[in-house]
Short mmCIF file of C-alpha atoms in Angstrom, two decimals:
data_model
loop_
_atom_site.label_atom_id
_atom_site.label_comp_id
_atom_site.label_asym_id
_atom_site.label_seq_id
_atom_site.Cartn_x
_atom_site.Cartn_y
_atom_site.Cartn_z
CA ALA R 1 38.11 156.12 197.75
CA ARG R 2 37.69 159.51 199.39
CA VAL R 3 35.98 162.68 198.18
CA SER R 4 35.90 165.80 200.36
CA ALA R 5 35.18 169.50 200.06
CA ARG R 6 35.42 172.45 202.42
CA HIS R 7 34.38 176.05 201.83
CA ARG R 8 34.80 179.04 204.14
CA ALA R 9 33.27 182.38 203.17
CA LEU R 10 33.23 185.72 204.97
CA THR R 11 29.62 186.84 205.37
CA GLY R 12 30.52 190.17 206.94
CA ALA R 13 33.37 192.20 208.41
CA ASP R 14 33.44 190.06 211.57
CA SER R 15 31.63 186.83 210.70
CA ALA R 16 32.19 183.66 208.69
CA LEU R 17 30.25 180.70 207.32
CA SER R 18 31.93 177.30 206.86
CA LEU R 19 30.60 174.31 204.91
CA SER R 20 32.14 170.85 204.69
CA ALA R 21 31.28 167.45 203.23
CA SER R 22 33.13 164.18 202.68
CA LEU R 23 32.49 160.69 201.38
CA THR R 24 34.75 157.72 202.12
CA GLU R 25 34.36 154.12 200.96
CA ALA R 26 36.89 151.44 201.90
CA ASP R 27 37.34 147.87 203.03
CA VAL R 28 36.39 147.49 206.69
CA LEU R 29 39.87 146.26 207.55
CA ASP R 30 41.50 149.32 205.99
CA GLU R 31 39.00 151.90 207.26
CA LEU R 32 40.53 151.56 210.73
CA PHE R 33 43.46 153.54 209.38
CA LEU R 34 41.52 155.96 207.18
CA ASP R 35 39.18 157.52 209.74
CA THR R 36 40.50 161.09 209.93
CA ASP R 37 38.58 162.13 213.05
CA GLY R 38 40.57 159.68 215.18
CA ASP R 39 37.53 157.67 216.16
CA LEU R 40 38.52 154.03 215.73
CA LEU R 41 35.79 151.69 214.62
CA ASN R 42 33.67 149.81 217.12
CA ASP R 43 35.56 146.53 217.76
CA ALA R 44 37.15 146.87 214.32
CA VAL R 45 39.77 144.26 215.20
CA ILE R 46 37.24 141.49 214.58
CA ALA R 47 36.48 142.60 211.02
CA THR R 48 37.88 140.63 208.09
CA VAL R 49 35.47 141.30 205.21
CA GLY R 50 33.04 143.99 204.16
CA THR R 51 32.87 147.58 203.03
CA LEU R 52 32.19 150.73 205.02
CA GLN R 53 30.88 153.95 203.50
CA THR R 54 31.19 157.04 205.71
CA ARG R 55 29.47 160.33 204.90
CA ARG R 56 30.01 163.59 206.82
CA TYR R 57 28.33 166.97 206.49
CA GLY R 58 28.88 170.13 208.49
CA ILE R 59 27.96 173.80 208.69
CA GLU R 60 29.20 176.46 211.11
CA LEU R 61 28.30 180.14 211.46
CA GLU R 62 30.54 182.47 213.48
CA LEU R 63 29.41 185.94 214.50
CA GLY R 64 31.40 188.71 216.19
CA GLN R 65 34.76 186.97 215.91
CA THR R 66 36.65 189.88 217.52
CA ALA R 67 33.74 191.83 219.03
CA PRO R 68 32.99 192.04 222.79
CA ILE R 69 29.99 189.76 222.18
CA GLY R 70 30.12 186.90 219.70
CA GLY R 71 28.56 183.56 218.97
CA ARG R 72 28.93 180.28 217.12
CA LEU R 73 26.26 177.91 215.78
CA SER R 74 27.19 174.56 214.24
CA TYR R 75 25.60 171.36 212.96
CA SER R 76 27.33 168.15 211.86
CA ARG R 77 26.15 164.72 210.75
CA ARG R 78 28.05 161.46 210.33
CA GLU R 79 26.57 158.39 208.62
CA ARG R 80 28.25 154.97 208.60
CA ASP R 81 26.84 152.23 206.37
CA TYR R 82 28.28 148.70 206.24
CA SER R 83 27.78 146.17 203.46
CA ASP R 84 28.82 142.52 202.99
CA THR R 85 29.99 142.15 206.61
CA VAL R 86 29.70 138.99 208.70
CA SER R 87 30.03 140.46 212.21
CA PRO R 88 27.03 141.68 214.25
CA ASP R 89 29.41 144.09 216.01
CA LEU R 90 29.70 146.17 212.83
CA PHE R 91 26.40 148.03 212.40
CA ASP R 92 25.08 151.14 210.64
CA THR R 93 25.04 154.33 212.71
CA ASP R 94 23.89 157.96 212.34
CA THR R 95 25.20 160.74 214.60
CA ASP R 96 23.85 164.32 214.62
CA THR R 97 25.37 167.13 216.69
CA VAL R 98 23.98 170.64 217.17
CA ARG R 99 25.91 173.18 219.29
CA ALA R 100 25.29 176.85 220.11
CA THR R 101 27.87 179.02 221.93
CA LEU R 102 27.64 182.57 223.29
CA ILE R 103 31.03 184.28 223.76
CA LEU R 104 31.79 187.32 225.93
CA ARG R 105 35.15 189.15 225.68
CA PRO R 106 35.36 191.72 228.49
CA ARG R 107 39.04 192.34 227.72
CA GLN R 108 41.75 191.12 225.38
CA THR R 109 43.19 188.57 227.80
CA LEU R 110 39.87 187.12 229.02
CA SER R 111 36.84 185.52 227.40
CA TRP R 112 33.79 183.68 228.77
CA ARG R 113 31.49 181.29 226.94
CA ALA R 114 28.20 179.52 227.56
CA PHE R 115 27.17 176.60 225.38
CA VAL R 116 24.46 174.02 224.83
CA GLU R 117 24.85 170.87 222.75
CA GLN R 118 22.54 168.08 221.64
CA ARG R 119 23.96 164.86 220.21
CA THR R 120 21.77 162.05 218.91
CA PHE R 121 23.09 158.59 218.06
CA ASP R 122 21.02 155.94 216.25
CA ALA R 123 22.37 152.42 215.67
CA GLU R 124 21.04 149.48 213.70
CA ASN R 125 22.49 147.02 216.19
CA VAL R 126 20.82 144.11 217.97
CA GLU R 127 19.73 146.39 220.82
CA GLN R 128 18.42 149.11 218.42
CA THR R 129 20.22 151.81 220.41
CA ASN R 130 18.88 155.36 220.34
CA ARG R 131 20.92 157.74 222.51
CA THR R 132 20.40 161.47 223.11
CA THR R 133 22.96 163.50 225.06
CA MET R 134 22.15 167.04 226.23
CA THR R 135 25.06 169.11 227.55
CA TYR R 136 24.96 172.57 229.13
CA GLY R 137 28.15 174.33 230.16
CA ILE R 138 30.25 177.43 230.76
CA GLY R 139 33.92 178.02 230.11
CA THR R 140 36.71 180.56 230.05
CA THR R 141 40.04 181.33 228.40
CA TYR R 142 42.32 183.50 230.52
CA GLU R 143 45.80 184.73 229.66
CA ILE R 144 47.23 184.93 233.18
CA ASP R 145 50.47 186.48 231.91
CA PRO R 146 52.31 186.54 228.56
CA ILE R 147 53.53 182.93 228.96
CA LEU R 148 50.77 181.29 231.03
CA THR R 149 47.24 180.56 229.75
CA PHE R 150 44.31 178.73 231.35
CA GLU R 151 41.40 177.25 229.39
CA GLY R 152 38.58 175.28 230.97
CA ASP R 153 34.94 174.20 230.77
CA VAL R 154 32.44 172.90 233.32
CA SER R 155 29.30 171.18 232.04
CA PHE R 156 26.28 169.13 233.03
CA SER R 157 25.20 166.23 230.81
CA GLU R 158 22.09 164.09 230.65
CA VAL R 159 22.29 160.89 228.58
CA ASP R 160 18.96 159.29 227.63
CA GLU R 161 19.44 155.87 226.02
CA GLU R 162 16.64 153.69 224.66
CA THR R 163 17.21 150.06 223.66
CA THR R 164 15.08 146.95 223.30
CA ALA R 165 15.83 146.28 226.99
CA GLY R 166 14.38 149.61 228.17
CA THR R 167 15.44 153.18 228.91
CA THR R 168 18.48 154.31 230.89
CA ILE R 169 19.08 157.90 232.04
CA THR R 170 22.55 158.98 233.21
CA GLU R 171 23.39 162.41 234.61
CA GLY R 172 26.75 163.86 235.60
CA THR R 173 29.12 166.80 235.66
CA GLY R 174 31.86 167.09 233.05
CA LEU R 175 35.13 168.98 233.21
CA ASN R 176 37.92 169.91 230.81
CA PHE R 177 40.90 172.14 231.55
CA THR R 178 44.38 172.94 230.24
CA LEU R 179 47.03 175.13 231.88
CA THR R 180 49.77 175.92 229.34
CA ARG R 181 53.13 177.59 229.95
CA ASP R 182 55.16 178.76 226.96
CA MET R 183 58.86 177.93 227.06
CA PRO R 184 61.83 179.03 224.92
CA ASN R 185 61.70 175.82 222.88
CA GLY R 186 57.99 174.91 223.06
CA SER R 187 55.45 174.52 225.85
CA ILE R 188 54.42 172.40 228.82
CA ALA R 189 50.79 171.83 229.83
CA LEU R 190 48.79 170.32 232.67
CA PHE R 191 45.47 168.92 231.47
CA GLY R 192 42.47 167.09 232.85
CA SER R 193 38.99 165.92 231.91
CA ARG R 194 35.88 164.23 233.26
CA ASN R 195 33.47 162.78 230.68
CA VAL R 196 30.01 161.28 231.18
CA SER R 197 28.47 158.51 229.04
CA THR R 198 25.80 155.87 229.62
CA GLY R 199 26.54 154.30 232.98
CA VAL R 200 30.22 155.38 232.86
CA THR R 201 32.07 158.46 234.09
CA ARG R 202 35.79 158.52 233.26
CA SER R 203 38.32 161.05 234.61
CA GLU R 204 41.82 161.79 233.35
CA VAL R 205 44.69 164.06 234.42
CA GLY R 206 48.14 164.38 232.91
CA VAL R 207 51.01 166.53 231.69
CA ARG R 208 52.18 167.19 228.12
CA ARG R 209 55.47 168.60 226.78
CA ASP R 210 55.96 169.90 223.23
CA MET R 211 59.41 170.87 221.98
CA ASP R 212 60.69 172.59 218.85
CA LEU R 213 63.91 170.98 217.58
CA PRO R 214 66.40 172.40 215.07
CA THR R 215 65.29 169.82 212.49
CA GLY R 216 61.79 168.87 213.63
CA SER R 217 59.67 168.50 216.75
CA LEU R 218 59.21 166.27 219.80
CA GLY R 219 56.16 165.81 221.98
CA TYR R 220 55.22 163.44 224.79
CA SER R 221 52.63 163.11 227.54
CA LEU R 222 51.81 160.99 230.59
CA ALA R 223 48.35 160.69 232.15
CA VAL R 224 46.28 158.63 234.58
CA SER R 225 42.70 157.67 233.69
CA ASP R 226 40.07 156.10 235.93
CA SER R 227 36.33 155.45 235.84
CA ASP R 228 33.59 154.52 238.28
CA SER R 229 33.20 151.08 236.69
CA GLY R 230 36.40 150.33 234.76
CA ASP R 231 40.11 149.95 235.36
CA LEU R 232 42.68 152.54 236.41
CA VAL R 233 45.08 152.88 233.46
CA LEU R 234 48.31 154.75 232.77
CA LEU R 235 48.29 156.52 229.39
CA GLY R 236 51.22 157.82 227.39
CA SER R 237 51.99 159.39 224.06
CA PHE R 238 55.15 160.15 222.11
CA ASN R 239 55.60 161.88 218.77
CA PHE R 240 58.84 162.65 216.95
CA VAL R 241 59.26 164.38 213.57
CA ARG R 242 62.57 164.82 211.77
CA GLU R 243 62.79 167.05 208.72
CA MET R 244 65.50 166.24 206.19
CA PRO R 245 66.64 167.97 203.00
CA ASN R 246 64.75 165.53 200.76
CA GLY R 247 62.06 164.18 203.06
CA SER R 248 60.84 163.58 206.59
CA PHE R 249 60.61 160.85 209.21
CA ASN R 250 57.94 160.50 211.90
CA PHE R 251 57.35 158.11 214.77
CA GLY R 252 54.40 158.21 217.15
CA ILE R 253 52.71 156.23 219.91
CA ARG R 254 49.34 157.18 221.41
CA GLN R 255 46.99 155.67 223.99
CA ARG R 256 43.37 156.62 224.66
CA ALA R 257 40.88 155.40 227.24
CA THR R 258 37.45 155.89 225.73
CA ALA R 259 34.05 154.33 225.06
CA ASN R 260 33.03 152.66 221.81
CA ASP R 261 29.63 152.90 220.11
CA ASP R 262 28.23 150.35 222.59
CA ASP R 263 29.46 152.49 225.52
CA GLU R 264 31.96 149.79 226.45
CA GLU R 265 35.24 151.01 227.94
CA VAL R 266 38.27 150.31 225.76
CA LEU R 267 41.95 151.19 225.66
CA ARG R 268 43.14 152.16 222.17
CA THR R 269 46.89 151.95 221.54
CA SER R 270 48.34 153.04 218.18
CA LEU R 271 51.87 153.12 216.77
CA ASN R 272 52.70 154.96 213.55
CA LEU R 273 55.98 154.99 211.64
CA GLY R 274 56.46 156.89 208.40
CA TYR R 275 59.14 158.00 205.99
CA ASP R 276 58.64 160.31 202.99
CA TYR R 277 61.38 160.85 200.40
CA GLU R 278 61.33 163.38 197.56
CA LEU R 279 62.67 161.70 194.42
CA THR R 280 62.28 164.72 192.13
CA PRO R 281 60.49 168.09 192.44
CA VAL R 282 57.29 166.41 191.18
CA SER R 283 57.53 162.87 192.60
CA SER R 284 57.98 161.17 195.97
CA ILE R 285 57.79 157.80 197.70
CA ALA R 286 56.30 157.13 201.16
CA PHE R 287 56.62 154.16 203.51
CA GLY R 288 54.17 153.64 206.39
CA LEU R 289 53.64 151.18 209.21
CA ASN R 290 50.55 151.33 211.47
CA LEU R 291 49.82 149.10 214.45
CA ASN R 292 46.61 149.37 216.47
CA ARG R 293 45.59 147.45 219.58
CA THR R 294 42.20 147.35 221.34
CA ASP R 295 41.97 146.18 224.98
CA ASP R 296 38.99 145.89 227.30
CA ILE R 297 39.20 148.00 230.47
CA GLY R 298 35.57 147.69 231.50
CA ALA R 299 33.11 144.85 231.97
CA GLY R 300 35.01 142.42 229.73
CA ASN R 301 32.63 142.34 226.73
CA VAL R 302 34.90 143.95 224.11
CA SER R 303 36.51 141.92 221.35
CA GLU R 304 40.23 142.51 221.82
CA GLY R 305 42.89 142.24 219.14
CA THR R 306 45.50 143.88 216.93
CA ASN R 307 45.55 145.33 213.41
CA ALA R 308 48.66 146.01 211.33
CA ARG R 309 49.08 147.84 208.02
CA LEU R 310 52.20 148.25 205.89
CA SER R 311 52.14 150.51 202.83
CA VAL R 312 54.40 151.83 200.09
CA THR R 313 53.11 154.69 197.93
CA TYR R 314 54.62 156.42 194.90
CA SER R 315 53.18 159.85 194.07
CA GLN R 316 53.72 162.06 191.05
CA ALA R 317 52.29 165.41 190.07
CA LEU R 318 50.99 165.30 186.51
CA THR R 319 50.01 168.96 186.28
CA GLU R 320 49.52 171.79 188.76
CA ASP R 321 46.10 170.37 189.76
CA TRP R 322 46.32 166.66 188.94
CA ASP R 323 48.38 163.97 190.69
CA TRP R 324 48.79 160.21 190.38
CA GLN R 325 49.50 157.57 193.02
CA VAL R 326 50.31 153.88 192.89
CA GLY R 327 51.13 151.65 195.83
CA TYR R 328 51.07 148.40 197.75
CA VAL R 329 49.26 147.65 201.03
CA ALA R 330 49.61 144.61 203.29
CA ARG R 331 47.16 144.15 206.18
CA HIS R 332 47.07 141.71 209.08
CA ASN R 333 44.13 141.30 211.46
CA SER R 334 44.65 139.27 214.67
CA PRO R 335 41.69 139.10 217.11
CA SER R 336 42.34 137.58 220.51
CA GLY R 337 40.97 134.05 220.59
CA GLY R 338 39.95 134.20 216.93
CA GLU R 339 41.29 133.40 213.49
CA SER R 340 43.87 135.77 211.99
CA ALA R 341 43.53 137.19 208.49
CA THR R 342 46.05 138.67 206.05
CA SER R 343 45.48 140.52 202.79
CA ASN R 344 47.66 142.12 200.12
CA SER R 345 46.62 144.64 197.49
CA VAL R 346 47.92 147.12 194.96
CA PHE R 347 46.18 150.36 194.07
CA ALA R 348 46.34 153.23 191.62
CA THR R 349 44.52 156.56 191.95
CA ILE R 350 44.37 159.80 190.07
CA GLY R 351 43.07 162.94 191.70
CA ARG R 352 42.63 166.65 191.36
CA SER R 353 42.79 169.34 194.05
CA PHE R 354 41.05 172.68 193.71
CA ALA R 355 39.91 175.61 195.80
CA ILE R 356 36.67 177.57 195.59
CA ARG R 357 36.87 181.25 196.53
CA PRO R 358 33.91 183.57 197.07
#
């Protein structure tokens, strides 16, 4: 089940206030595919039973959106609560993020920004992890010419982590940049990053190509990622969308080298296949296949494995605001060196969409 709301109101001629909130509750095995922020669960491949409730709140104030001097202040909170689980690797967490940004626009093609961010992470795990990350940085967006744009940030981070074993402090310099060139049928970009976490600094550089097709779109990327304590890995992504008169087809593969909630280095690989077909002006059917793989690329402490999900969903609009869905979901969970699990379920939901205007 998912409930979400978002409201954006103009508070002045050149400012805006945004509010957001969401609540999601699902089986642990299925939540791997429901997490909209792209953050896969910590070692979710080992989970076979249990429920996860995720709550998110956010507020953002923007000032001087087009003025020579502007600013942005934001706060977000994410709460994850597990129940009826059997794995110690699935634990409750709270994450709070506060960020303030000052923006200078000396001319139309150039802007500078200075920012400070504090992120706190509290976990009810065996180690009782409490982690605070302070980041200070500057950045710029520069339109070099009408078809070439550079965007980049340089930052300094200090990570203070307290556990039952003691306190660890990690410091380092972070970097993010993208150089994008517009092309007649899309764009090509060179990108890079350097991110600091507890005891780990991972760097990545790559190239991305996005293309507009007569009946859809095509995008792909290739990158190299390395860290001071993990493995050198080659990362790739591919995404294809085909629009048809009565539906659409999409196919995508994505790889990410990242750190989980325990700051262990992992390689996330996901494959998504989908087909939507419009049966009538008010009804449609959708088929989806999702495969996700987790691999250890660090010290060797991560539970590796694969998740798969197959779904068929029929949707029908009942009125202008109300819609109804019924479907079937099959899930398969296969941890490396562990016992596999398979589940099948049918579901039916009814929902209403609405907008609130100031």
